[in-house]
Structure formats: structure tokens, C-alpha cells
Amino acid sequence: GQFYALQTLRQLISKKNGKIVLHQCTISDAPKYPVRGYMLDVGRNYMSLKLLKEQLDIMAKYKLNVFQWHLTDRPAWRIESKKYPELNDAKNHRPTRNPGMFYTYEDIRELIVYAKDRQIQVIPEIDMPGHSDSFVTAMWCKMESEKGMLILEHVLEEFFDEIPKESCPTIHLGSDEVKVENPEEFMSKMISICN
């Protein structure tokens, strides 16, 4: 509450004749919705940490509290993979979409802390099983295949080892806009890994 009150106070400050002016007023304010979010797809277009932090600063000023960070998509895999570095290899990304650019786990942790200091929860999105062209190109299999599910299990375990639940209690798995032969088997397996 104190953080948001300060944002409101900053919005009320103006300058007049070279002086800072703060008009007297009474404010009764509370958010209408518990989740006030913003989603950014860096899987399609990579953005530097500096630019992401600038956007988080603006979000905080407008009292937005959830940042959905869409880290994988058709053009590229933006999460560091120690076990499968081919996911980050430029040759497996679309050449017109910042190939080879990705976030290290140190970068991801840094942004999560930066967001938390601004009362913003980061929800990383690892889109599956659709929107996965870069995965298929790098790994030579579809996500919903037996091999693909095993790779994703390793990828998720690595992510959770690097980014603990305390830092990031929610993850988004996508699962939309795609038809596969085994949707229930696939999603049940991925959700059980997350749990």
C-alpha cells in the first residue's frame, strides 16, 4: 500500500513558476482487480535487460503488478539452457528475430528481483507444445513426442533449480493455439513436473 501511495503522490506533483506544487486533496484508492498485468513476448523480439527494466519502471508508476515474460516462441528460445545449448544457438533461431540472443539465469534472477522491488510479480512463460519452431529446429523433434517430453522435463527441472519457487511462484506453460494428438498426456506430464 505504501508503494502504491507513493506512486499516486508522484502523479500529483507538478511544477509551477519553478516551484514544486502538491495540491491538497483526499484520495480513497484501491485496485479494482488483484491482477493488473502486462505481457511481453521476447521469444519473438529480444529486448535488453535495460529496456525491460525501463518498462518495469513504467509499469510500477501505473501500479501494474504482474509481468508475464513470454520467453519462448516460434522464432527463438530465450532461456539459457545449460543441458541443451543448441536451444540458444543462433542457427536454430529465425535469422530476422535477434538470433542467438537469450537471457542467462543470472539475467532472469536479476530481473525478478528488480520487478519484486517494484511490487511486480514475474510470470515466466515457456510456451508448449505449440509455437515451438525453434525447439523443433534445435532438438529435431516435436515437443509432444516422447523425446520432446523428456527434453522438456530436463529443461523445466533446470529452470526450477535455477529459479526457485520463492522467487517466482507461478509459471505459464502456454498450451494454447495448437492441436496435438496427445494433449491430455502432454499437459498432464508438464503440469506434474511443475508441481
PDB file of C-alpha atoms in Angstrom:
ATOM      1  CA  GLY A   1       0.000   0.000   0.000  1.00  0.00           C
ATOM      2  CA  GLN A   2       2.799   2.419   0.836  1.00  0.00           C
ATOM      3  CA  PHE A   3       4.459   1.721  -2.514  1.00  0.00           C
ATOM      4  CA  TYR A   4       1.272   2.477  -4.456  1.00  0.00           C
ATOM      5  CA  ALA A   5       0.518   5.552  -2.334  1.00  0.00           C
ATOM      6  CA  LEU A   6       3.921   6.911  -3.284  1.00  0.00           C
ATOM      7  CA  GLN A   7       3.137   6.334  -6.983  1.00  0.00           C
ATOM      8  CA  THR A   8      -0.095   8.320  -6.583  1.00  0.00           C
ATOM      9  CA  LEU A   9       1.752  11.094  -4.769  1.00  0.00           C
ATOM     10  CA  ARG A  10       4.273  11.302  -7.614  1.00  0.00           C
ATOM     11  CA  GLN A  11       1.407  11.613 -10.111  1.00  0.00           C
ATOM     12  CA  LEU A  12       0.021  14.589  -8.187  1.00  0.00           C
ATOM     13  CA  ILE A  13       3.283  16.568  -8.114  1.00  0.00           C
ATOM     14  CA  SER A  14       3.595  19.384 -10.638  1.00  0.00           C
ATOM     15  CA  LYS A  15       5.821  22.417 -11.177  1.00  0.00           C
ATOM     16  CA  LYS A  16       4.572  25.996 -11.255  1.00  0.00           C
ATOM     17  CA  ASN A  17       6.827  29.030 -11.613  1.00  0.00           C
ATOM     18  CA  GLY A  18       9.867  26.888 -10.841  1.00  0.00           C
ATOM     19  CA  LYS A  19       8.361  25.505  -7.653  1.00  0.00           C
ATOM     20  CA  ILE A  20       7.134  22.029  -6.866  1.00  0.00           C
ATOM     21  CA  VAL A  21       3.414  22.058  -6.193  1.00  0.00           C
ATOM     22  CA  LEU A  22       1.392  19.408  -4.431  1.00  0.00           C
ATOM     23  CA  HIS A  23      -2.304  20.204  -4.201  1.00  0.00           C
ATOM     24  CA  GLN A  24      -4.185  19.253  -1.090  1.00  0.00           C
ATOM     25  CA  CYS A  25      -6.696  16.517  -1.670  1.00  0.00           C
ATOM     26  CA  THR A  26      -8.239  13.434  -0.166  1.00  0.00           C
ATOM     27  CA  ILE A  27      -7.840  10.173  -2.025  1.00  0.00           C
ATOM     28  CA  SER A  28      -9.671   6.944  -1.494  1.00  0.00           C
ATOM     29  CA  ASP A  29      -7.986   4.418  -3.744  1.00  0.00           C
ATOM     30  CA  ALA A  30      -7.866   0.648  -4.105  1.00  0.00           C
ATOM     31  CA  PRO A  31      -7.248  -1.591  -7.099  1.00  0.00           C
ATOM     32  CA  LYS A  32     -10.366  -2.920  -8.791  1.00  0.00           C
ATOM     33  CA  TYR A  33      -8.594  -6.119  -9.884  1.00  0.00           C
ATOM     34  CA  PRO A  34      -5.966  -8.111  -7.960  1.00  0.00           C
ATOM     35  CA  VAL A  35      -4.005  -8.808 -11.150  1.00  0.00           C
ATOM     36  CA  ARG A  36      -3.060  -5.806 -13.247  1.00  0.00           C
ATOM     37  CA  GLY A  37      -0.664  -7.131 -15.824  1.00  0.00           C
ATOM     38  CA  TYR A  38       1.385  -6.701 -18.905  1.00  0.00           C
ATOM     39  CA  MET A  39       2.697  -9.445 -21.217  1.00  0.00           C
ATOM     40  CA  LEU A  40       5.766  -9.118 -23.369  1.00  0.00           C
ATOM     41  CA  ASP A  41       6.819 -11.686 -25.983  1.00  0.00           C
ATOM     42  CA  VAL A  42      10.617 -11.609 -26.108  1.00  0.00           C
ATOM     43  CA  GLY A  43      10.565 -15.023 -27.804  1.00  0.00           C
ATOM     44  CA  ARG A  44       9.636 -13.120 -30.947  1.00  0.00           C
ATOM     45  CA  ASN A  45      11.686  -9.966 -30.377  1.00  0.00           C
ATOM     46  CA  TYR A  46      14.543  -9.927 -27.870  1.00  0.00           C
ATOM     47  CA  MET A  47      14.819  -6.910 -25.567  1.00  0.00           C
ATOM     48  CA  SER A  48      17.795  -5.985 -23.421  1.00  0.00           C
ATOM     49  CA  LEU A  49      17.586  -6.106 -19.632  1.00  0.00           C
ATOM     50  CA  LYS A  50      17.978  -2.332 -19.628  1.00  0.00           C
ATOM     51  CA  LEU A  51      14.884  -1.899 -21.797  1.00  0.00           C
ATOM     52  CA  LEU A  52      12.919  -4.457 -19.755  1.00  0.00           C
ATOM     53  CA  LYS A  53      13.785  -2.574 -16.548  1.00  0.00           C
ATOM     54  CA  GLU A  54      12.600   0.688 -18.111  1.00  0.00           C
ATOM     55  CA  GLN A  55       9.273  -0.990 -18.883  1.00  0.00           C
ATOM     56  CA  LEU A  56       9.014  -2.343 -15.327  1.00  0.00           C
ATOM     57  CA  ASP A  57       9.598   1.188 -14.018  1.00  0.00           C
ATOM     58  CA  ILE A  58       6.699   2.454 -16.134  1.00  0.00           C
ATOM     59  CA  MET A  59       4.523  -0.465 -15.017  1.00  0.00           C
ATOM     60  CA  ALA A  60       5.215   0.411 -11.384  1.00  0.00           C
ATOM     61  CA  LYS A  61       4.192   4.031 -11.949  1.00  0.00           C
ATOM     62  CA  TYR A  62       0.824   2.819 -13.218  1.00  0.00           C
ATOM     63  CA  LYS A  63       0.509   0.278 -10.378  1.00  0.00           C
ATOM     64  CA  LEU A  64       0.628  -2.776 -12.618  1.00  0.00           C
ATOM     65  CA  ASN A  65       1.663  -5.792 -10.567  1.00  0.00           C
ATOM     66  CA  VAL A  66       2.179  -8.756 -12.946  1.00  0.00           C
ATOM     67  CA  PHE A  67       4.718  -9.066 -15.748  1.00  0.00           C
ATOM     68  CA  GLN A  68       4.186 -12.111 -17.959  1.00  0.00           C
ATOM     69  CA  TRP A  69       7.552 -12.726 -19.600  1.00  0.00           C
ATOM     70  CA  HIS A  70       6.936 -14.795 -22.739  1.00  0.00           C
ATOM     71  CA  LEU A  71      10.432 -16.279 -23.103  1.00  0.00           C
ATOM     72  CA  THR A  72       9.983 -18.858 -25.867  1.00  0.00           C
ATOM     73  CA  ASP A  73       8.152 -18.760 -29.156  1.00  0.00           C
ATOM     74  CA  ARG A  74       8.446 -19.791 -32.795  1.00  0.00           C
ATOM     75  CA  PRO A  75      11.432 -17.568 -33.626  1.00  0.00           C
ATOM     76  CA  ALA A  76      13.693 -18.236 -30.631  1.00  0.00           C
ATOM     77  CA  TRP A  77      14.324 -19.840 -27.255  1.00  0.00           C
ATOM     78  CA  ARG A  78      15.387 -17.024 -24.901  1.00  0.00           C
ATOM     79  CA  ILE A  79      16.041 -19.003 -21.694  1.00  0.00           C
ATOM     80  CA  GLU A  80      19.597 -20.151 -21.131  1.00  0.00           C
ATOM     81  CA  SER A  81      19.870 -23.915 -21.446  1.00  0.00           C
ATOM     82  CA  LYS A  82      22.955 -25.472 -19.926  1.00  0.00           C
ATOM     83  CA  LYS A  83      21.890 -29.016 -20.793  1.00  0.00           C
ATOM     84  CA  TYR A  84      20.767 -28.157 -24.349  1.00  0.00           C
ATOM     85  CA  PRO A  85      22.806 -25.134 -25.537  1.00  0.00           C
ATOM     86  CA  GLU A  86      21.575 -25.781 -29.067  1.00  0.00           C
ATOM     87  CA  LEU A  87      18.287 -24.172 -27.959  1.00  0.00           C
ATOM     88  CA  ASN A  88      20.196 -20.878 -27.683  1.00  0.00           C
ATOM     89  CA  ASP A  89      22.297 -21.281 -30.836  1.00  0.00           C
ATOM     90  CA  ALA A  90      21.683 -18.542 -33.404  1.00  0.00           C
ATOM     91  CA  LYS A  91      21.492 -21.098 -36.225  1.00  0.00           C
ATOM     92  CA  ASN A  92      18.335 -22.527 -34.606  1.00  0.00           C
ATOM     93  CA  HIS A  93      16.590 -19.151 -34.352  1.00  0.00           C
ATOM     94  CA  ARG A  94      14.896 -17.188 -37.120  1.00  0.00           C
ATOM     95  CA  PRO A  95      17.539 -15.019 -38.762  1.00  0.00           C
ATOM     96  CA  THR A  96      15.334 -11.909 -38.679  1.00  0.00           C
ATOM     97  CA  ARG A  97      14.479 -12.154 -34.957  1.00  0.00           C
ATOM     98  CA  ASN A  98      17.635 -11.442 -32.941  1.00  0.00           C
ATOM     99  CA  PRO A  99      19.158 -14.908 -33.411  1.00  0.00           C
ATOM    100  CA  GLY A 100      21.343 -16.172 -30.586  1.00  0.00           C
ATOM    101  CA  MET A 101      20.080 -13.610 -28.096  1.00  0.00           C
ATOM    102  CA  PHE A 102      18.885 -15.096 -24.796  1.00  0.00           C
ATOM    103  CA  TYR A 103      18.772 -14.424 -21.068  1.00  0.00           C
ATOM    104  CA  THR A 104      21.165 -16.165 -18.721  1.00  0.00           C
ATOM    105  CA  TYR A 105      19.800 -17.436 -15.437  1.00  0.00           C
ATOM    106  CA  GLU A 106      21.666 -14.590 -13.776  1.00  0.00           C
ATOM    107  CA  ASP A 107      19.763 -12.151 -16.034  1.00  0.00           C
ATOM    108  CA  ILE A 108      16.452 -13.809 -15.186  1.00  0.00           C
ATOM    109  CA  ARG A 109      17.127 -13.701 -11.439  1.00  0.00           C
ATOM    110  CA  GLU A 110      18.224 -10.060 -11.697  1.00  0.00           C
ATOM    111  CA  LEU A 111      15.018  -9.037 -13.471  1.00  0.00           C
ATOM    112  CA  ILE A 112      12.834 -10.940 -10.992  1.00  0.00           C
ATOM    113  CA  VAL A 113      14.480  -9.099  -8.065  1.00  0.00           C
ATOM    114  CA  TYR A 114      14.196  -5.763  -9.905  1.00  0.00           C
ATOM    115  CA  ALA A 115      10.491  -6.386 -10.500  1.00  0.00           C
ATOM    116  CA  LYS A 116       9.869  -7.515  -6.918  1.00  0.00           C
ATOM    117  CA  ASP A 117      11.378  -4.247  -5.626  1.00  0.00           C
ATOM    118  CA  ARG A 118       8.627  -2.524  -7.648  1.00  0.00           C
ATOM    119  CA  GLN A 119       5.836  -4.785  -6.328  1.00  0.00           C
ATOM    120  CA  ILE A 120       5.658  -6.690  -9.636  1.00  0.00           C
ATOM    121  CA  GLN A 121       5.456 -10.481  -9.877  1.00  0.00           C
ATOM    122  CA  VAL A 122       7.200 -12.012 -12.875  1.00  0.00           C
ATOM    123  CA  ILE A 123       5.424 -14.942 -14.520  1.00  0.00           C
ATOM    124  CA  PRO A 124       7.789 -16.612 -16.982  1.00  0.00           C
ATOM    125  CA  GLU A 125       6.119 -18.297 -19.933  1.00  0.00           C
ATOM    126  CA  ILE A 126       7.680 -21.336 -21.571  1.00  0.00           C
ATOM    127  CA  ASP A 127       5.252 -21.928 -24.411  1.00  0.00           C
ATOM    128  CA  MET A 128       4.456 -25.553 -25.159  1.00  0.00           C
ATOM    129  CA  PRO A 129       3.677 -27.617 -27.153  1.00  0.00           C
ATOM    130  CA  GLY A 130       2.880 -25.027 -29.825  1.00  0.00           C
ATOM    131  CA  HIS A 131       4.819 -22.006 -31.001  1.00  0.00           C
ATOM    132  CA  SER A 132       7.911 -24.198 -30.846  1.00  0.00           C
ATOM    133  CA  ASP A 133       9.635 -23.940 -34.226  1.00  0.00           C
ATOM    134  CA  SER A 134      12.992 -23.043 -32.653  1.00  0.00           C
ATOM    135  CA  PHE A 135      12.701 -26.050 -30.304  1.00  0.00           C
ATOM    136  CA  VAL A 136      11.932 -28.394 -33.215  1.00  0.00           C
ATOM    137  CA  THR A 137      14.818 -26.962 -35.270  1.00  0.00           C
ATOM    138  CA  ALA A 138      17.279 -27.300 -32.381  1.00  0.00           C
ATOM    139  CA  MET A 139      16.173 -30.649 -30.983  1.00  0.00           C
ATOM    140  CA  TRP A 140      14.963 -32.441 -34.129  1.00  0.00           C
ATOM    141  CA  CYS A 141      11.703 -33.494 -32.509  1.00  0.00           C
ATOM    142  CA  LYS A 142       8.325 -32.073 -31.595  1.00  0.00           C
ATOM    143  CA  MET A 143       7.648 -31.156 -28.002  1.00  0.00           C
ATOM    144  CA  GLU A 144       4.762 -33.609 -27.692  1.00  0.00           C
ATOM    145  CA  SER A 145       6.898 -36.574 -28.832  1.00  0.00           C
ATOM    146  CA  GLU A 146       8.421 -38.945 -26.252  1.00  0.00           C
ATOM    147  CA  LYS A 147      11.878 -37.462 -26.862  1.00  0.00           C
ATOM    148  CA  GLY A 148      10.469 -33.929 -26.752  1.00  0.00           C
ATOM    149  CA  MET A 149       8.731 -34.525 -23.426  1.00  0.00           C
ATOM    150  CA  LEU A 150      11.949 -35.902 -21.931  1.00  0.00           C
ATOM    151  CA  ILE A 151      13.891 -32.840 -23.131  1.00  0.00           C
ATOM    152  CA  LEU A 152      11.226 -30.530 -21.692  1.00  0.00           C
ATOM    153  CA  GLU A 153      11.380 -32.385 -18.388  1.00  0.00           C
ATOM    154  CA  HIS A 154      15.119 -31.643 -18.233  1.00  0.00           C
ATOM    155  CA  VAL A 155      14.559 -28.041 -19.341  1.00  0.00           C
ATOM    156  CA  LEU A 156      11.913 -27.449 -16.658  1.00  0.00           C
ATOM    157  CA  GLU A 157      13.966 -29.133 -13.935  1.00  0.00           C
ATOM    158  CA  GLU A 158      16.953 -26.958 -14.839  1.00  0.00           C
ATOM    159  CA  PHE A 159      14.763 -23.846 -14.792  1.00  0.00           C
ATOM    160  CA  PHE A 160      13.333 -24.727 -11.369  1.00  0.00           C
ATOM    161  CA  ASP A 161      16.808 -25.485  -9.993  1.00  0.00           C
ATOM    162  CA  GLU A 162      17.970 -22.043 -11.133  1.00  0.00           C
ATOM    163  CA  ILE A 163      14.814 -20.071 -10.353  1.00  0.00           C
ATOM    164  CA  PRO A 164      13.320 -21.270  -7.048  1.00  0.00           C
ATOM    165  CA  LYS A 165       9.600 -21.145  -6.326  1.00  0.00           C
ATOM    166  CA  GLU A 166      10.143 -18.467  -3.657  1.00  0.00           C
ATOM    167  CA  SER A 167      11.454 -16.107  -6.347  1.00  0.00           C
ATOM    168  CA  CYS A 168       8.895 -16.999  -8.953  1.00  0.00           C
ATOM    169  CA  PRO A 169       5.864 -18.904  -7.628  1.00  0.00           C
ATOM    170  CA  THR A 170       3.944 -19.010 -10.929  1.00  0.00           C
ATOM    171  CA  ILE A 171       4.918 -20.268 -14.374  1.00  0.00           C
ATOM    172  CA  HIS A 172       2.890 -20.195 -17.578  1.00  0.00           C
ATOM    173  CA  LEU A 173       3.067 -23.148 -19.982  1.00  0.00           C
ATOM    174  CA  GLY A 174       1.073 -21.724 -22.869  1.00  0.00           C
ATOM    175  CA  SER A 175      -0.697 -24.818 -24.239  1.00  0.00           C
ATOM    176  CA  ASP A 176      -2.924 -22.720 -26.492  1.00  0.00           C
ATOM    177  CA  GLU A 177      -3.454 -22.320 -30.225  1.00  0.00           C
ATOM    178  CA  VAL A 178      -2.231 -25.787 -31.131  1.00  0.00           C
ATOM    179  CA  LYS A 179      -3.616 -29.248 -31.787  1.00  0.00           C
ATOM    180  CA  VAL A 180      -1.566 -32.336 -30.964  1.00  0.00           C
ATOM    181  CA  GLU A 181      -2.543 -35.998 -30.836  1.00  0.00           C
ATOM    182  CA  ASN A 182      -1.871 -36.335 -27.094  1.00  0.00           C
ATOM    183  CA  PRO A 183      -2.891 -33.050 -25.408  1.00  0.00           C
ATOM    184  CA  GLU A 184      -4.005 -34.581 -22.102  1.00  0.00           C
ATOM    185  CA  GLU A 185      -0.926 -36.806 -21.779  1.00  0.00           C
ATOM    186  CA  PHE A 186       1.387 -33.940 -22.698  1.00  0.00           C
ATOM    187  CA  MET A 187      -0.101 -31.297 -20.405  1.00  0.00           C
ATOM    188  CA  SER A 188      -0.559 -33.744 -17.507  1.00  0.00           C
ATOM    189  CA  LYS A 189       3.135 -34.640 -17.694  1.00  0.00           C
ATOM    190  CA  MET A 190       4.291 -30.995 -17.893  1.00  0.00           C
ATOM    191  CA  ILE A 191       1.995 -29.886 -15.070  1.00  0.00           C
ATOM    192  CA  SER A 192       3.167 -32.767 -12.867  1.00  0.00           C
ATOM    193  CA  ILE A 193       6.783 -31.680 -13.453  1.00  0.00           C
ATOM    194  CA  CYS A 194       5.869 -28.135 -12.469  1.00  0.00           C
ATOM    195  CA  ASN A 195       4.036 -29.325  -9.365  1.00  0.00           C
TER     196      ASN A 195
END
